[in-house]
Short mmCIF file of C-alpha atoms and ligand atoms in Angstrom, two decimals:
data_model
loop_
_atom_site.label_atom_id
_atom_site.label_comp_id
_atom_site.label_asym_id
_atom_site.label_seq_id
_atom_site.Cartn_x
_atom_site.Cartn_y
_atom_site.Cartn_z
CA MET A 1 66.80 81.56 84.00
CA HIS A 2 64.40 78.76 84.71
CA PRO A 3 61.09 79.07 82.78
CA SER A 4 59.16 78.86 86.08
CA PHE A 5 60.25 82.46 86.85
CA LEU A 6 58.56 83.84 83.68
CA PRO A 7 55.09 84.31 85.25
CA LEU A 8 56.64 86.74 87.79
CA LEU A 9 57.82 89.12 85.06
CA CYS A 10 55.84 91.82 83.28
CA CYS A 11 56.45 94.75 80.98
CA PRO A 12 57.88 97.55 83.17
CA LYS A 13 56.08 100.17 81.07
CA SER A 14 52.57 98.75 80.73
CA GLY A 15 52.51 95.99 83.38
CA SER A 16 51.27 93.53 80.75
CA ASP A 17 52.22 89.84 80.57
CA LEU A 18 55.23 88.90 78.48
CA SER A 19 55.35 86.14 75.89
CA LEU A 20 58.57 84.29 75.15
CA SER A 21 59.77 83.47 71.65
CA GLY A 22 62.92 82.23 69.93
CA GLU A 23 64.19 80.74 73.17
CA GLN A 24 67.29 78.58 73.44
CA LEU A 25 67.60 76.28 76.44
CA ASP A 26 70.72 74.69 77.89
CA THR A 27 70.93 71.01 78.79
CA ALA A 28 69.49 71.75 82.28
CA GLY A 29 66.40 73.39 80.75
CA LEU A 30 67.43 76.97 81.68
CA ILE A 31 66.66 79.73 79.17
CA VAL A 32 69.92 81.12 77.77
CA SER A 33 68.51 83.48 75.16
CA GLY A 34 65.22 84.55 73.62
CA THR A 35 62.86 87.50 73.36
CA LEU A 36 60.14 88.64 75.73
CA LYS A 37 57.29 90.57 74.12
CA SER A 38 54.61 92.68 75.80
CA ALA A 39 51.01 93.17 74.64
CA ASP A 40 51.94 96.50 73.01
CA GLY A 41 54.76 94.88 71.04
CA THR A 42 57.70 96.14 73.13
CA THR A 43 60.46 93.53 73.19
CA TYR A 44 63.07 92.73 75.83
CA PRO A 45 65.96 90.39 75.09
CA ILE A 46 67.19 87.53 77.26
CA VAL A 47 70.96 87.52 76.84
CA ALA A 48 73.33 85.07 78.57
CA GLY A 49 70.48 83.83 80.78
CA VAL A 50 69.49 87.32 82.00
CA PRO A 51 66.27 89.08 80.91
CA ARG A 52 67.25 92.70 80.13
CA PHE A 53 64.81 95.54 80.75
CA VAL A 54 67.35 98.36 80.43
CA SER A 55 69.78 99.05 77.61
CA THR A 56 72.44 100.90 79.63
CA GLU A 57 73.89 100.79 83.14
CA ASP A 58 73.03 104.50 83.43
CA TYR A 59 74.45 106.02 86.65
CA SER A 60 75.38 102.60 88.10
CA GLU A 61 78.51 102.12 85.98
CA SER A 62 80.86 102.33 88.97
CA PHE A 63 78.99 99.43 90.57
CA GLY A 64 79.36 97.37 87.39
CA TYR A 65 83.11 97.98 87.57
CA GLU A 66 83.24 97.30 91.31
CA TRP A 67 81.42 93.97 91.17
CA GLN A 68 83.31 92.72 88.14
CA ARG A 69 86.55 93.38 89.97
CA TRP A 70 85.50 92.04 93.41
CA SER A 71 82.86 89.53 92.37
CA ARG A 72 82.92 87.15 95.36
CA VAL A 73 84.88 88.91 98.14
CA GLN A 74 81.78 89.21 100.36
CA PHE A 75 80.38 85.74 99.67
CA GLU A 76 80.27 83.56 102.77
CA SER A 77 82.08 80.72 100.99
CA GLU A 78 85.08 83.01 100.28
CA ASN A 79 85.50 83.87 103.96
CA VAL A 80 85.46 80.50 105.68
CA GLY A 81 88.09 80.45 108.43
CA THR A 82 88.89 84.19 108.06
CA ARG A 83 88.10 87.17 110.29
CA MET A 84 85.02 87.85 108.16
CA THR A 85 83.47 84.39 108.66
CA GLY A 86 79.73 84.75 109.14
CA HIS A 87 79.70 88.52 108.45
CA THR A 88 77.40 88.39 105.40
CA THR A 89 74.97 85.91 106.97
CA ARG A 90 74.84 87.87 110.25
CA MET A 91 74.16 91.09 108.34
CA PHE A 92 71.38 89.42 106.33
CA ASP A 93 69.83 87.99 109.51
CA MET A 94 70.00 91.28 111.40
CA VAL A 95 68.51 93.31 108.54
CA THR A 96 65.80 90.90 107.36
CA GLY A 97 65.11 88.27 110.03
CA PHE A 98 64.40 85.90 107.09
CA THR A 99 65.36 82.62 108.75
CA ALA A 100 65.38 79.32 106.84
CA ASP A 101 62.06 78.20 108.33
CA LYS A 102 60.42 81.39 106.96
CA ILE A 103 61.82 81.46 103.43
CA ALA A 104 62.44 77.82 102.42
CA GLY A 105 60.27 77.15 99.38
CA LYS A 106 59.19 80.82 99.19
CA THR A 107 59.88 83.32 96.42
CA VAL A 108 62.10 86.15 97.63
CA VAL A 109 63.15 89.26 95.71
CA GLU A 110 66.20 91.47 96.28
CA PHE A 111 66.21 94.99 94.81
CA GLY A 112 69.83 95.86 93.89
CA CYS A 113 71.50 92.48 94.32
CA GLY A 114 75.01 93.38 93.06
CA PRO A 115 76.93 90.11 92.58
CA GLY A 116 74.53 88.31 94.91
CA ARG A 117 76.06 87.72 98.37
CA PHE A 118 72.60 87.87 99.97
CA ILE A 119 70.94 85.93 97.12
CA ASP A 120 73.45 83.23 98.07
CA VAL A 121 72.11 83.19 101.65
CA VAL A 122 68.50 82.97 100.41
CA ALA A 123 69.34 80.18 97.96
CA ARG A 124 71.23 78.19 100.61
CA ARG A 125 68.16 78.48 102.85
CA GLY A 126 65.99 76.90 100.16
CA GLY A 127 64.34 80.11 98.91
CA ARG A 128 63.61 80.79 95.24
CA ALA A 129 65.64 83.95 94.78
CA VAL A 130 65.14 86.75 92.26
CA GLY A 131 67.74 89.54 92.07
CA LEU A 132 67.10 92.84 90.29
CA GLU A 133 70.22 94.78 89.30
CA LEU A 134 70.75 97.84 87.07
CA SER A 135 74.47 97.55 86.38
CA SER A 136 76.55 94.95 84.57
CA ALA A 137 76.84 93.26 87.97
CA ALA A 138 73.75 91.37 86.72
CA ASP A 139 76.16 89.34 84.56
CA VAL A 140 78.49 88.80 87.52
CA ALA A 141 75.57 87.53 89.62
CA ARG A 142 74.39 85.26 86.82
CA LYS A 143 77.87 83.71 86.66
CA ASN A 144 77.95 83.34 90.45
CA PHE A 145 74.78 81.23 90.24
CA ALA A 146 75.42 79.51 86.92
CA GLY A 147 73.26 76.40 86.56
CA ASN A 148 71.20 77.17 89.70
CA SER A 149 67.56 76.79 88.67
CA ASN A 150 66.34 78.40 91.93
CA VAL A 151 68.02 81.75 91.22
CA CYS A 152 66.88 84.26 88.60
CA ILE A 153 68.86 87.42 87.90
CA VAL A 154 67.11 90.26 86.06
CA GLN A 155 68.74 93.42 84.70
CA GLY A 156 66.38 96.31 85.29
CA ASP A 157 65.58 99.42 87.27
CA ILE A 158 64.20 99.44 90.81
CA LEU A 159 62.25 102.58 89.95
CA ASN A 160 60.55 100.79 87.06
CA PRO A 161 60.64 97.13 88.05
CA PRO A 162 59.60 94.39 85.58
CA PHE A 163 57.67 92.37 88.17
CA LYS A 164 53.95 91.75 88.59
CA SER A 165 52.36 93.24 91.63
CA GLY A 166 52.23 90.77 94.52
CA ALA A 167 54.62 88.37 92.76
CA PHE A 168 56.83 87.63 95.79
CA ASP A 169 56.42 86.24 99.31
CA PHE A 170 59.28 88.35 100.74
CA GLY A 171 61.31 91.33 99.55
CA TYR A 172 64.43 93.10 100.76
CA THR A 173 66.89 95.76 99.72
CA ILE A 174 70.18 96.27 101.56
CA GLY A 175 72.48 99.24 100.95
CA VAL A 176 70.81 100.17 97.68
CA LEU A 177 67.92 102.66 97.71
CA HIS A 178 70.18 105.57 98.75
CA HIS A 179 72.04 104.95 95.45
CA THR A 180 68.91 105.72 93.40
CA PRO A 181 67.54 109.17 92.55
CA SER A 182 64.33 108.41 94.52
CA PRO A 183 64.71 106.03 97.51
CA ASP A 184 61.08 106.40 98.66
CA THR A 185 59.78 105.48 95.19
CA GLY A 186 62.16 102.50 95.24
CA LEU A 187 60.66 101.26 98.49
CA GLN A 188 57.10 101.74 97.21
CA LYS A 189 57.96 99.70 94.11
CA LEU A 190 59.49 96.95 96.25
CA VAL A 191 56.40 96.80 98.46
CA SER A 192 54.15 96.64 95.40
CA THR A 193 55.88 93.46 94.17
CA VAL A 194 55.30 91.62 97.50
CA LYS A 195 52.09 89.74 98.36
CA SER A 196 49.72 91.13 100.94
CA GLY A 197 50.90 89.82 104.33
CA GLY A 198 54.50 89.46 103.12
CA THR A 199 57.46 90.99 104.97
CA ILE A 200 59.74 93.64 103.45
CA ALA A 201 63.16 94.66 104.80
CA CYS A 202 64.98 97.86 103.88
CA CYS A 203 68.36 99.16 105.00
CA VAL A 204 69.76 102.54 103.88
CA TYR A 205 72.66 104.81 104.87
CA GLU A 206 72.02 106.69 108.09
CA SER A 207 72.30 110.49 108.36
CA THR A 208 74.93 111.21 111.03
CA GLY A 209 75.53 114.93 110.51
CA GLY A 210 78.96 114.20 109.03
CA ARG A 211 80.20 111.91 111.83
CA GLY A 212 79.76 108.65 109.90
CA LEU A 213 81.80 107.47 106.91
CA TYR A 214 79.05 107.86 104.31
CA ASP A 215 78.27 111.51 104.97
CA SER A 216 81.70 112.63 106.15
CA PRO A 217 83.12 115.76 104.48
CA ALA A 218 86.01 113.73 103.04
CA VAL A 219 83.78 111.12 101.40
CA LEU A 220 81.50 113.80 99.96
CA ALA A 221 84.52 115.61 98.49
CA TYR A 222 86.09 112.41 97.09
CA ARG A 223 82.77 111.42 95.47
CA ARG A 224 82.45 114.86 93.87
CA PHE A 225 86.02 114.63 92.57
CA PHE A 226 85.79 111.08 91.21
CA ASN A 227 82.43 111.77 89.58
CA SER A 228 83.94 114.74 87.71
CA LEU A 229 86.34 112.38 85.90
CA SER A 230 85.87 110.14 82.88
CA SER A 231 84.90 106.61 83.89
CA HIS A 232 88.39 105.29 83.10
CA TRP A 233 90.11 107.74 85.45
CA ARG A 234 87.33 107.57 88.05
CA HIS A 235 87.73 103.81 88.38
CA THR A 236 91.53 103.79 88.15
CA LEU A 237 92.21 106.58 90.66
CA ALA A 238 89.48 105.48 93.08
CA ARG A 239 90.88 101.93 93.00
CA TRP A 240 94.40 103.21 93.69
CA TYR A 241 93.13 105.28 96.61
CA ALA A 242 91.11 102.32 97.96
CA PHE A 243 94.26 100.14 97.97
CA PHE A 244 96.32 102.95 99.55
CA SER A 245 93.73 103.42 102.28
CA ALA A 246 93.22 99.69 102.90
CA TYR A 247 96.89 98.70 103.04
CA VAL A 248 98.94 101.82 103.91
CA LEU A 249 96.72 104.27 105.83
CA TYR A 250 95.19 101.36 107.75
CA VAL A 251 98.54 100.69 109.42
CA PHE A 252 98.25 104.09 111.15
CA PHE A 253 94.48 104.48 111.50
CA ALA A 254 93.53 101.06 112.92
CA PRO A 255 95.73 101.28 116.05
CA ALA A 256 95.32 105.08 116.37
CA MET A 257 91.52 104.73 116.51
CA ARG A 258 91.93 102.63 119.66
CA ILE A 259 94.33 104.95 121.56
CA PRO A 260 92.63 107.66 123.66
CA GLY A 261 93.80 111.09 122.51
CA LEU A 262 95.17 109.81 119.22
CA SER A 263 91.72 108.54 118.28
CA VAL A 264 90.43 112.12 118.15
CA ILE A 265 93.13 113.11 115.66
CA ALA A 266 92.68 109.91 113.64
CA GLY A 267 88.89 110.43 113.61
CA TRP A 268 89.30 114.02 112.41
CA LEU A 269 91.81 113.01 109.71
CA SER A 270 89.63 110.19 108.38
CA ALA A 271 86.50 112.38 108.35
CA GLN A 272 88.19 115.38 106.73
CA VAL A 273 91.08 114.10 104.61
CA PHE A 274 91.62 110.33 104.30
CA PRO A 275 88.33 108.40 104.23
CA GLY A 276 88.51 104.66 104.68
CA VAL A 277 86.90 101.62 106.23
CA TYR A 278 89.47 101.25 109.01
CA TYR A 279 87.26 99.13 111.28
CA LEU A 280 87.27 96.07 108.98
CA ARG A 281 90.05 93.58 109.61
CA ASP A 282 90.15 92.03 106.12
CA ALA A 283 92.11 94.08 103.56
CA ARG A 284 90.06 92.84 100.57
CA TRP A 285 86.83 94.02 102.23
CA ARG A 286 88.46 97.37 103.08
CA VAL A 287 89.48 97.94 99.46
CA LEU A 288 86.01 97.04 98.17
CA ASP A 289 84.11 99.06 100.78
CA THR A 290 86.35 102.13 100.37
CA PHE A 291 85.89 102.07 96.59
CA ASP A 292 82.14 101.60 97.18
CA ALA A 293 81.99 104.65 99.49
CA ILE A 294 83.86 107.11 97.25
CA THR A 295 82.52 106.37 93.75
CA PRO A 296 78.68 106.22 93.56
CA HIS A 297 76.83 108.85 91.58
CA TYR A 298 73.95 108.96 94.09
CA ALA A 299 74.56 108.36 97.81
CA THR A 300 72.02 110.01 100.10
CA THR A 301 71.67 109.49 103.84
CA HIS A 302 68.43 109.14 105.81
CA THR A 303 66.77 109.09 109.21
CA LYS A 304 64.65 106.40 110.83
CA GLU A 305 61.63 108.75 110.59
CA GLU A 306 62.06 109.02 106.83
CA VAL A 307 62.15 105.24 106.36
CA VAL A 308 59.10 104.84 108.62
CA ASP A 309 57.36 107.46 106.47
CA TRP A 310 58.24 105.55 103.25
CA PHE A 311 56.78 102.33 104.66
CA THR A 312 53.70 104.15 105.94
CA LYS A 313 53.09 105.76 102.53
CA ALA A 314 53.42 102.28 100.99
CA HIS A 315 50.53 101.17 103.30
CA CYS A 316 52.66 98.81 105.41
CA SER A 317 52.03 97.95 109.05
CA ASP A 318 54.07 96.48 111.91
CA ILE A 319 56.99 98.79 110.99
CA LYS A 320 59.98 97.90 113.19
CA GLN A 321 63.61 98.87 113.48
CA SER A 322 65.88 95.86 112.93
CA PRO A 323 68.88 95.06 115.17
CA PHE A 324 71.19 96.30 112.37
CA GLY A 325 70.63 100.00 113.02
CA SER A 326 68.23 102.93 113.05
CA THR A 327 67.73 103.07 109.26
CA SER A 328 67.26 99.32 108.85
CA LEU A 329 63.56 98.49 109.18
CA THR A 330 61.12 95.72 108.42
CA ALA A 331 57.39 95.97 107.77
CA VAL A 332 54.44 93.88 106.70
CA LYS A 333 52.38 94.67 103.61
C1 SAM B 1 76.17 98.97 97.40
S1 SAM B 1 75.57 97.85 96.19
C2 SAM B 1 74.76 96.67 97.24
C3 SAM B 1 74.64 95.30 96.59
C4 SAM B 1 74.06 94.21 97.50
N1 SAM B 1 72.75 94.60 98.02
C5 SAM B 1 75.01 93.94 98.64
O1 SAM B 1 74.84 94.54 99.73
O2 SAM B 1 75.95 93.17 98.45
C6 SAM B 1 74.21 98.75 95.47
C7 SAM B 1 73.68 98.05 94.21
O3 SAM B 1 72.45 98.64 93.81
C8 SAM B 1 72.44 98.71 92.39
N2 SAM B 1 71.48 99.76 91.95
C9 SAM B 1 71.59 101.09 92.12
N3 SAM B 1 70.52 101.72 91.56
C10 SAM B 1 69.73 100.74 91.04
C11 SAM B 1 68.50 100.73 90.34
N4 SAM B 1 67.85 101.88 90.05
N5 SAM B 1 67.97 99.56 89.95
C12 SAM B 1 68.61 98.38 90.23
N6 SAM B 1 69.79 98.31 90.90
C13 SAM B 1 70.34 99.48 91.30
C14 SAM B 1 73.88 99.05 92.05
O4 SAM B 1 74.19 98.81 90.72
C15 SAM B 1 74.64 98.19 93.04
O5 SAM B 1 74.98 96.94 92.53
#
C-alpha cells in the first residue's frame, strides 16, 4: 500500500489514528510490511502489502476459495473480444453512474471488493481506489494490483470498518451486503466513511418470492446442504456441481429456456432441482456465478423499500433507483 492511504485508516474499535512502525518498503515506495498501532495500544499487522484488521476469514471462507480459483475471470481485460466484453464496465456504470469525469483524482471506496473487478474500473478511470474485503480474496486483489500505487486493499469487516468517517469522496458496494449478517448496518457504515455531499451506490439481491435464482427453492436447498459440510467437501462438491451445471445442464437449459412450452418445464426444473446461471453465454462465468450462488453462508434478498429505508436511516437524500434494477440504488450523503 502507498503511504498516502494511511491517513484514511483508523482503529476499527476506537476510531483513533494509527501510527506505523517497523515498516519495510519496496523499491516503488509501497509499504510491504509493518505494524499499525492505535492510541490504546491495539496493533494491526501489514502483511504482503495488505493492512489486516481481522485475524480470520470468518463466514466468508467460500469467497476466499472462489476468488483464489477464479481470480480474474470477470476482469474486463480477460474478456476482450468475447461474449462478455464490456459486461463488468456496463454493470459498474449502471449501478454507480461513477463516470471518469466524476471520479478521476477522487478517492473511492468499495465495500466487499473480492478480487477487484470494479476496483479495476475505478483505477482505469483515474480514481484512487480502496477495497475492503473480509476473505483471503484480499490477497488475490492485492496481487491483481501489484505495484499500483493508486490502489489500496484492506482486509477487514464491513460491519466494523477501519476507515475514518468522511474519508472518501465516493463509496459503493455491489453484490455484497446481503452476504453479511446485517446489510442495513453495512450500508450505514459505508455512508459514514463518505464525505458529506458524496454519492453512495448499493446493489443487493432482490426478493422475487422464489422466482429468481438467488431465492429459488433449489438454491436455498443447495446452500443449506453445502453449508452443512466441512469446507473441503463444500468447496469440492459445489465446484463439481458448478461445472456440471455450466457445461452439461446448460446444453439442455439454454435452448429450452427459449422454446415456448419447454421454457415452463425448464424454468420449473432450474428453480426446484438444478439451479444454474443458464442465461450467461460464457462457461467460465457460469461456473463462477453458480458456485457463488450455492455456497455463501449468508445470502438474504431484499426489496427496493428496504434499501430506501437503509439510506433514509443513514440520513441520505436524493435516493434513486439505478438502471441496474429495483434493489440497486444511489444516494447522496
Ligand atoms: C459476491 S462477492 C462480490 C465481490 C465484488 N463486489 C464483485 O462484484 O466482483 C461478495 C464479497 O463480499 C465479501 N464480504 C462478505 N462479507 C463481508 C464483510 N463483512 N466485510 C468485508 N467483505 C465481506 C466476500 O468475501 C466477497 O468477496
